[in-house]
Amino acid sequence: MKKFFTLFFAVISAAALSAQETKSYFQFADKDGNIIPDGTTIVRDVPETDDFGTAIIHSGLYIKNVEAPEDTPLWLVSNITKIDNGTLQVCFPQNCISYNRVSSNTSGATTIASGNQADIQSEWLPTAYGECVVTYTATPLEKFGKTYIENEGPSVTVRYILPDPAGIHQKNVAKATPVAIYDAQGRLTSSAGRGIRIVRMSDGTVRKVVGQ
């Protein structure tokens, strides 16, 4: 029995060490190759417009082969925890698939050459103001007999946000107030009075007021 437990813990320890090693095989990076630490949360809130006039917010994420052997396969897991509207599109490694509800989705397997990186080609296509939250995990695969098993990989969470411009406007724009009043001859006066008055506002606009 003692030998059995010794062997059992040896196998568990070897598996844990293997998982620690393979976790560093691949890392998330930006387009310039800068590593994004495991567990990071990124906010993407700058939409673009595609050729069809559709709003689109890119993840800006790449998967980089830091030290994995050339033939080490991996797949991408996209765990959508919130999606207010629209669709999340993932084109990794090739075929594009769209998702419109909370779900966990796994891509096909692929390999990345050592030192290279691949765009995960994932973006949110909102149809209204709101938010989409996705945790992406790069999962290395290890061959075990005739099949592959998953190893622990790094994860990065992206919060896609399309803000309501009306809300921003109401927060940032103060109510304009009069700063100077002129009569019809362009002379500065201290009151509205009778006749035509020109009022310059604090926001730079000019108004014509007719007093009674």
PDB file of C-alpha atoms in Angstrom:
ATOM      1  CA  MET A   1       0.000   0.000   0.000  1.00  0.00           C
ATOM      2  CA  LYS A   2       2.855   2.359   0.825  1.00  0.00           C
ATOM      3  CA  LYS A   3       4.394   1.782  -2.607  1.00  0.00           C
ATOM      4  CA  PHE A   4       1.020   2.500  -4.228  1.00  0.00           C
ATOM      5  CA  PHE A   5       0.677   5.845  -2.451  1.00  0.00           C
ATOM      6  CA  THR A   6       4.296   6.732  -3.264  1.00  0.00           C
ATOM      7  CA  LEU A   7       3.677   6.038  -6.948  1.00  0.00           C
ATOM      8  CA  PHE A   8       0.339   7.886  -6.852  1.00  0.00           C
ATOM      9  CA  PHE A   9       1.843  11.063  -5.388  1.00  0.00           C
ATOM     10  CA  ALA A  10       4.768  10.839  -7.823  1.00  0.00           C
ATOM     11  CA  VAL A  11       2.328  10.799 -10.735  1.00  0.00           C
ATOM     12  CA  ILE A  12       0.340  13.718  -9.279  1.00  0.00           C
ATOM     13  CA  SER A  13       3.527  15.731  -8.717  1.00  0.00           C
ATOM     14  CA  ALA A  14       4.714  15.066 -12.260  1.00  0.00           C
ATOM     15  CA  ALA A  15       1.323  16.139 -13.652  1.00  0.00           C
ATOM     16  CA  ALA A  16       1.387  19.337 -11.587  1.00  0.00           C
ATOM     17  CA  LEU A  17       4.916  20.139 -12.769  1.00  0.00           C
ATOM     18  CA  SER A  18       3.896  19.467 -16.373  1.00  0.00           C
ATOM     19  CA  ALA A  19       0.909  21.835 -16.003  1.00  0.00           C
ATOM     20  CA  GLN A  20       3.163  24.590 -14.595  1.00  0.00           C
ATOM     21  CA  GLU A  21       5.579  24.154 -17.503  1.00  0.00           C
ATOM     22  CA  THR A  22       2.945  24.144 -20.240  1.00  0.00           C
ATOM     23  CA  LYS A  23       1.166  27.184 -18.806  1.00  0.00           C
ATOM     24  CA  SER A  24       4.137  29.312 -19.826  1.00  0.00           C
ATOM     25  CA  TYR A  25       4.308  27.782 -23.323  1.00  0.00           C
ATOM     26  CA  PHE A  26       1.827  30.333 -24.668  1.00  0.00           C
ATOM     27  CA  GLN A  27       1.007  33.853 -23.482  1.00  0.00           C
ATOM     28  CA  PHE A  28      -1.435  36.541 -24.537  1.00  0.00           C
ATOM     29  CA  ALA A  29       0.168  39.589 -26.142  1.00  0.00           C
ATOM     30  CA  ASP A  30      -0.709  42.823 -27.918  1.00  0.00           C
ATOM     31  CA  LYS A  31      -0.014  43.464 -31.607  1.00  0.00           C
ATOM     32  CA  ASP A  32       3.549  44.569 -30.781  1.00  0.00           C
ATOM     33  CA  GLY A  33       4.323  41.327 -28.954  1.00  0.00           C
ATOM     34  CA  ASN A  34       4.185  42.753 -25.428  1.00  0.00           C
ATOM     35  CA  ILE A  35       3.080  40.048 -22.979  1.00  0.00           C
ATOM     36  CA  ILE A  36      -0.241  40.583 -21.171  1.00  0.00           C
ATOM     37  CA  PRO A  37       0.001  38.935 -17.710  1.00  0.00           C
ATOM     38  CA  ASP A  38      -2.232  35.989 -16.859  1.00  0.00           C
ATOM     39  CA  GLY A  39      -5.433  37.114 -15.108  1.00  0.00           C
ATOM     40  CA  THR A  40      -5.416  40.639 -16.557  1.00  0.00           C
ATOM     41  CA  THR A  41      -8.714  42.441 -17.276  1.00  0.00           C
ATOM     42  CA  ILE A  42      -8.712  44.807 -20.262  1.00  0.00           C
ATOM     43  CA  VAL A  43     -11.353  47.396 -21.187  1.00  0.00           C
ATOM     44  CA  ARG A  44     -12.070  47.977 -24.879  1.00  0.00           C
ATOM     45  CA  ASP A  45     -14.438  50.918 -25.400  1.00  0.00           C
ATOM     46  CA  VAL A  46     -13.386  52.478 -28.712  1.00  0.00           C
ATOM     47  CA  PRO A  47     -15.653  51.272 -31.519  1.00  0.00           C
ATOM     48  CA  GLU A  48     -14.798  51.286 -35.205  1.00  0.00           C
ATOM     49  CA  THR A  49     -17.112  51.068 -38.200  1.00  0.00           C
ATOM     50  CA  ASP A  50     -16.730  48.353 -40.819  1.00  0.00           C
ATOM     51  CA  ASP A  51     -17.452  48.627 -44.565  1.00  0.00           C
ATOM     52  CA  PHE A  52     -21.156  48.025 -43.939  1.00  0.00           C
ATOM     53  CA  GLY A  53     -21.505  50.769 -41.306  1.00  0.00           C
ATOM     54  CA  THR A  54     -21.643  48.257 -38.431  1.00  0.00           C
ATOM     55  CA  ALA A  55     -20.066  49.157 -35.068  1.00  0.00           C
ATOM     56  CA  ILE A  56     -17.252  46.798 -34.080  1.00  0.00           C
ATOM     57  CA  ILE A  57     -14.905  46.663 -31.054  1.00  0.00           C
ATOM     58  CA  HIS A  58     -11.765  44.535 -31.441  1.00  0.00           C
ATOM     59  CA  SER A  59     -10.196  42.508 -28.634  1.00  0.00           C
ATOM     60  CA  GLY A  60      -6.671  43.433 -29.743  1.00  0.00           C
ATOM     61  CA  LEU A  61      -5.423  40.105 -28.356  1.00  0.00           C
ATOM     62  CA  TYR A  62      -2.828  37.759 -29.826  1.00  0.00           C
ATOM     63  CA  ILE A  63      -1.508  34.400 -28.613  1.00  0.00           C
ATOM     64  CA  LYS A  64       2.288  34.189 -28.595  1.00  0.00           C
ATOM     65  CA  ASN A  65       4.356  30.994 -28.608  1.00  0.00           C
ATOM     66  CA  VAL A  66       6.891  31.843 -25.934  1.00  0.00           C
ATOM     67  CA  GLU A  67       8.648  28.485 -25.499  1.00  0.00           C
ATOM     68  CA  ALA A  68       6.410  25.696 -26.783  1.00  0.00           C
ATOM     69  CA  PRO A  69       7.785  23.054 -29.156  1.00  0.00           C
ATOM     70  CA  GLU A  70       6.809  23.731 -32.777  1.00  0.00           C
ATOM     71  CA  ASP A  71       4.236  20.933 -32.912  1.00  0.00           C
ATOM     72  CA  THR A  72       2.453  21.782 -29.634  1.00  0.00           C
ATOM     73  CA  PRO A  73      -1.244  22.292 -30.455  1.00  0.00           C
ATOM     74  CA  LEU A  74      -3.570  24.582 -28.554  1.00  0.00           C
ATOM     75  CA  TRP A  75      -7.117  25.826 -28.710  1.00  0.00           C
ATOM     76  CA  LEU A  76      -8.858  28.968 -27.548  1.00  0.00           C
ATOM     77  CA  VAL A  77     -11.677  28.871 -24.995  1.00  0.00           C
ATOM     78  CA  SER A  78     -13.990  31.921 -25.045  1.00  0.00           C
ATOM     79  CA  ASN A  79     -16.098  32.113 -21.883  1.00  0.00           C
ATOM     80  CA  ILE A  80     -18.829  34.749 -22.360  1.00  0.00           C
ATOM     81  CA  THR A  81     -20.171  35.835 -18.970  1.00  0.00           C
ATOM     82  CA  LYS A  82     -22.174  38.863 -20.145  1.00  0.00           C
ATOM     83  CA  ILE A  83     -23.486  40.065 -23.482  1.00  0.00           C
ATOM     84  CA  ASP A  84     -26.127  42.796 -23.466  1.00  0.00           C
ATOM     85  CA  ASN A  85     -26.774  42.697 -27.199  1.00  0.00           C
ATOM     86  CA  GLY A  86     -25.184  41.978 -30.551  1.00  0.00           C
ATOM     87  CA  THR A  87     -22.772  39.119 -31.220  1.00  0.00           C
ATOM     88  CA  LEU A  88     -19.260  38.069 -30.251  1.00  0.00           C
ATOM     89  CA  GLN A  89     -17.280  36.851 -33.245  1.00  0.00           C
ATOM     90  CA  VAL A  90     -14.274  34.525 -32.970  1.00  0.00           C
ATOM     91  CA  CYS A  91     -12.249  33.593 -36.075  1.00  0.00           C
ATOM     92  CA  PHE A  92      -9.475  31.608 -34.353  1.00  0.00           C
ATOM     93  CA  PRO A  93      -7.789  29.746 -35.878  1.00  0.00           C
ATOM     94  CA  GLN A  94      -9.675  30.142 -39.199  1.00  0.00           C
ATOM     95  CA  ASN A  95     -13.440  29.685 -39.370  1.00  0.00           C
ATOM     96  CA  CYS A  96     -15.522  32.558 -37.968  1.00  0.00           C
ATOM     97  CA  ILE A  97     -18.259  31.686 -35.459  1.00  0.00           C
ATOM     98  CA  SER A  98     -20.671  34.160 -33.841  1.00  0.00           C
ATOM     99  CA  TYR A  99     -22.229  33.878 -30.359  1.00  0.00           C
ATOM    100  CA  ASN A 100     -25.098  35.942 -28.921  1.00  0.00           C
ATOM    101  CA  ARG A 101     -25.606  34.535 -25.427  1.00  0.00           C
ATOM    102  CA  VAL A 102     -23.730  33.630 -22.251  1.00  0.00           C
ATOM    103  CA  SER A 103     -21.773  30.468 -23.033  1.00  0.00           C
ATOM    104  CA  SER A 104     -18.352  28.775 -23.089  1.00  0.00           C
ATOM    105  CA  ASN A 105     -16.956  27.975 -26.535  1.00  0.00           C
ATOM    106  CA  THR A 106     -13.850  26.126 -27.744  1.00  0.00           C
ATOM    107  CA  SER A 107     -12.095  26.744 -31.052  1.00  0.00           C
ATOM    108  CA  GLY A 108     -10.433  24.182 -33.263  1.00  0.00           C
ATOM    109  CA  ALA A 109      -6.836  23.192 -32.506  1.00  0.00           C
ATOM    110  CA  THR A 110      -3.857  24.853 -34.183  1.00  0.00           C
ATOM    111  CA  THR A 111      -0.122  25.348 -33.790  1.00  0.00           C
ATOM    112  CA  ILE A 112       1.946  28.545 -33.671  1.00  0.00           C
ATOM    113  CA  ALA A 113       5.599  28.633 -34.714  1.00  0.00           C
ATOM    114  CA  SER A 114       8.099  29.290 -31.926  1.00  0.00           C
ATOM    115  CA  GLY A 115       8.500  33.018 -31.257  1.00  0.00           C
ATOM    116  CA  ASN A 116       5.517  33.905 -33.443  1.00  0.00           C
ATOM    117  CA  GLN A 117       2.047  35.088 -32.481  1.00  0.00           C
ATOM    118  CA  ALA A 118      -1.436  34.748 -33.942  1.00  0.00           C
ATOM    119  CA  ASP A 119      -4.339  37.197 -33.832  1.00  0.00           C
ATOM    120  CA  ILE A 120      -7.310  35.611 -32.042  1.00  0.00           C
ATOM    121  CA  GLN A 121      -9.525  37.662 -34.391  1.00  0.00           C
ATOM    122  CA  SER A 122     -12.275  38.192 -31.866  1.00  0.00           C
ATOM    123  CA  GLU A 123     -14.544  41.235 -31.610  1.00  0.00           C
ATOM    124  CA  TRP A 124     -17.908  42.353 -30.312  1.00  0.00           C
ATOM    125  CA  LEU A 125     -20.463  43.669 -32.797  1.00  0.00           C
ATOM    126  CA  PRO A 126     -22.954  45.592 -30.626  1.00  0.00           C
ATOM    127  CA  THR A 127     -26.394  46.610 -31.854  1.00  0.00           C
ATOM    128  CA  ALA A 128     -27.003  49.055 -28.987  1.00  0.00           C
ATOM    129  CA  TYR A 129     -25.199  50.590 -26.024  1.00  0.00           C
ATOM    130  CA  GLY A 130     -24.101  48.060 -23.428  1.00  0.00           C
ATOM    131  CA  GLU A 131     -21.360  45.641 -22.437  1.00  0.00           C
ATOM    132  CA  CYS A 132     -19.921  42.251 -23.338  1.00  0.00           C
ATOM    133  CA  VAL A 133     -17.515  40.426 -20.991  1.00  0.00           C
ATOM    134  CA  VAL A 134     -15.389  37.528 -22.224  1.00  0.00           C
ATOM    135  CA  THR A 135     -12.569  35.538 -20.619  1.00  0.00           C
ATOM    136  CA  TYR A 136     -10.211  34.053 -23.192  1.00  0.00           C
ATOM    137  CA  THR A 137      -8.006  31.085 -22.261  1.00  0.00           C
ATOM    138  CA  ALA A 138      -5.157  29.760 -24.403  1.00  0.00           C
ATOM    139  CA  THR A 139      -5.185  26.027 -23.698  1.00  0.00           C
ATOM    140  CA  PRO A 140      -2.139  23.888 -24.657  1.00  0.00           C
ATOM    141  CA  LEU A 141      -2.858  20.265 -25.590  1.00  0.00           C
ATOM    142  CA  GLU A 142      -0.640  17.314 -24.692  1.00  0.00           C
ATOM    143  CA  LYS A 143      -0.735  14.052 -26.600  1.00  0.00           C
ATOM    144  CA  PHE A 144      -1.763  11.105 -24.431  1.00  0.00           C
ATOM    145  CA  GLY A 145      -1.838   7.892 -26.408  1.00  0.00           C
ATOM    146  CA  LYS A 146      -4.080   8.457 -29.434  1.00  0.00           C
ATOM    147  CA  THR A 147      -5.794  11.516 -27.996  1.00  0.00           C
ATOM    148  CA  TYR A 148      -4.971  14.907 -26.470  1.00  0.00           C
ATOM    149  CA  ILE A 149      -5.586  16.232 -22.963  1.00  0.00           C
ATOM    150  CA  GLU A 150      -5.916  19.884 -21.916  1.00  0.00           C
ATOM    151  CA  ASN A 151      -3.229  21.603 -19.863  1.00  0.00           C
ATOM    152  CA  GLU A 152      -3.651  24.791 -17.856  1.00  0.00           C
ATOM    153  CA  GLY A 153      -3.128  27.935 -19.905  1.00  0.00           C
ATOM    154  CA  PRO A 154      -3.176  31.719 -19.350  1.00  0.00           C
ATOM    155  CA  SER A 155      -6.417  33.715 -19.315  1.00  0.00           C
ATOM    156  CA  VAL A 156      -7.259  37.332 -20.098  1.00  0.00           C
ATOM    157  CA  THR A 157     -10.663  38.981 -19.595  1.00  0.00           C
ATOM    158  CA  VAL A 158     -11.907  41.631 -22.018  1.00  0.00           C
ATOM    159  CA  ARG A 159     -14.708  44.030 -21.110  1.00  0.00           C
ATOM    160  CA  TYR A 160     -16.139  45.389 -24.337  1.00  0.00           C
ATOM    161  CA  ILE A 161     -18.117  48.575 -23.631  1.00  0.00           C
ATOM    162  CA  LEU A 162     -20.153  50.753 -25.964  1.00  0.00           C
ATOM    163  CA  PRO A 163     -21.009  53.808 -23.816  1.00  0.00           C
ATOM    164  CA  ASP A 164     -24.170  55.868 -24.194  1.00  0.00           C
ATOM    165  CA  PRO A 165     -23.046  59.242 -25.616  1.00  0.00           C
ATOM    166  CA  ALA A 166     -26.152  60.945 -24.209  1.00  0.00           C
ATOM    167  CA  GLY A 167     -25.084  59.990 -20.696  1.00  0.00           C
ATOM    168  CA  ILE A 168     -21.564  61.263 -21.275  1.00  0.00           C
ATOM    169  CA  HIS A 169     -22.900  64.522 -22.683  1.00  0.00           C
ATOM    170  CA  GLN A 170     -25.116  65.140 -19.667  1.00  0.00           C
ATOM    171  CA  LYS A 171     -22.206  64.582 -17.281  1.00  0.00           C
ATOM    172  CA  ASN A 172     -19.633  66.735 -19.062  1.00  0.00           C
ATOM    173  CA  VAL A 173     -21.565  69.708 -20.475  1.00  0.00           C
ATOM    174  CA  ALA A 174     -22.412  72.485 -17.995  1.00  0.00           C
ATOM    175  CA  LYS A 175     -25.383  74.812 -18.482  1.00  0.00           C
ATOM    176  CA  ALA A 176     -24.364  78.031 -20.341  1.00  0.00           C
ATOM    177  CA  THR A 177     -24.850  81.367 -18.506  1.00  0.00           C
ATOM    178  CA  PRO A 178     -24.688  85.015 -19.709  1.00  0.00           C
ATOM    179  CA  VAL A 179     -21.256  86.637 -19.355  1.00  0.00           C
ATOM    180  CA  ALA A 180     -21.820  89.957 -21.205  1.00  0.00           C
ATOM    181  CA  ILE A 181     -24.779  92.043 -22.509  1.00  0.00           C
ATOM    182  CA  TYR A 182     -24.548  94.667 -25.293  1.00  0.00           C
ATOM    183  CA  ASP A 183     -27.099  97.152 -26.671  1.00  0.00           C
ATOM    184  CA  ALA A 184     -27.924  97.595 -30.382  1.00  0.00           C
ATOM    185  CA  GLN A 185     -24.933  99.975 -30.799  1.00  0.00           C
ATOM    186  CA  GLY A 186     -22.521  97.360 -29.373  1.00  0.00           C
ATOM    187  CA  ARG A 187     -22.060  99.117 -26.066  1.00  0.00           C
ATOM    188  CA  LEU A 188     -21.616  96.988 -22.954  1.00  0.00           C
ATOM    189  CA  THR A 189     -24.560  97.303 -20.580  1.00  0.00           C
ATOM    190  CA  SER A 190     -25.404  95.813 -17.232  1.00  0.00           C
ATOM    191  CA  SER A 191     -29.060  94.923 -17.852  1.00  0.00           C
ATOM    192  CA  ALA A 192     -31.366  93.537 -20.508  1.00  0.00           C
ATOM    193  CA  GLY A 193     -33.550  96.687 -20.555  1.00  0.00           C
ATOM    194  CA  ARG A 194     -35.810  97.673 -23.462  1.00  0.00           C
ATOM    195  CA  GLY A 195     -35.075  97.101 -27.148  1.00  0.00           C
ATOM    196  CA  ILE A 196     -32.545  94.793 -28.770  1.00  0.00           C
ATOM    197  CA  ARG A 197     -29.806  93.274 -26.621  1.00  0.00           C
ATOM    198  CA  ILE A 198     -26.930  90.973 -27.670  1.00  0.00           C
ATOM    199  CA  VAL A 199     -26.047  88.400 -24.992  1.00  0.00           C
ATOM    200  CA  ARG A 200     -22.727  86.501 -25.055  1.00  0.00           C
ATOM    201  CA  MET A 201     -22.933  83.149 -23.213  1.00  0.00           C
ATOM    202  CA  SER A 202     -20.285  81.260 -21.220  1.00  0.00           C
ATOM    203  CA  ASP A 203     -20.104  78.535 -23.892  1.00  0.00           C
ATOM    204  CA  GLY A 204     -19.106  81.110 -26.548  1.00  0.00           C
ATOM    205  CA  THR A 205     -22.483  81.361 -28.250  1.00  0.00           C
ATOM    206  CA  VAL A 206     -24.255  84.697 -28.890  1.00  0.00           C
ATOM    207  CA  ARG A 207     -27.979  85.317 -28.568  1.00  0.00           C
ATOM    208  CA  LYS A 208     -30.198  88.239 -29.641  1.00  0.00           C
ATOM    209  CA  VAL A 209     -32.817  89.201 -27.070  1.00  0.00           C
ATOM    210  CA  VAL A 210     -35.625  91.745 -27.535  1.00  0.00           C
ATOM    211  CA  GLY A 211     -36.585  93.446 -24.266  1.00  0.00           C
ATOM    212  CA  GLN A 212     -40.027  94.901 -23.581  1.00  0.00           C
TER     213      GLN A 212
END
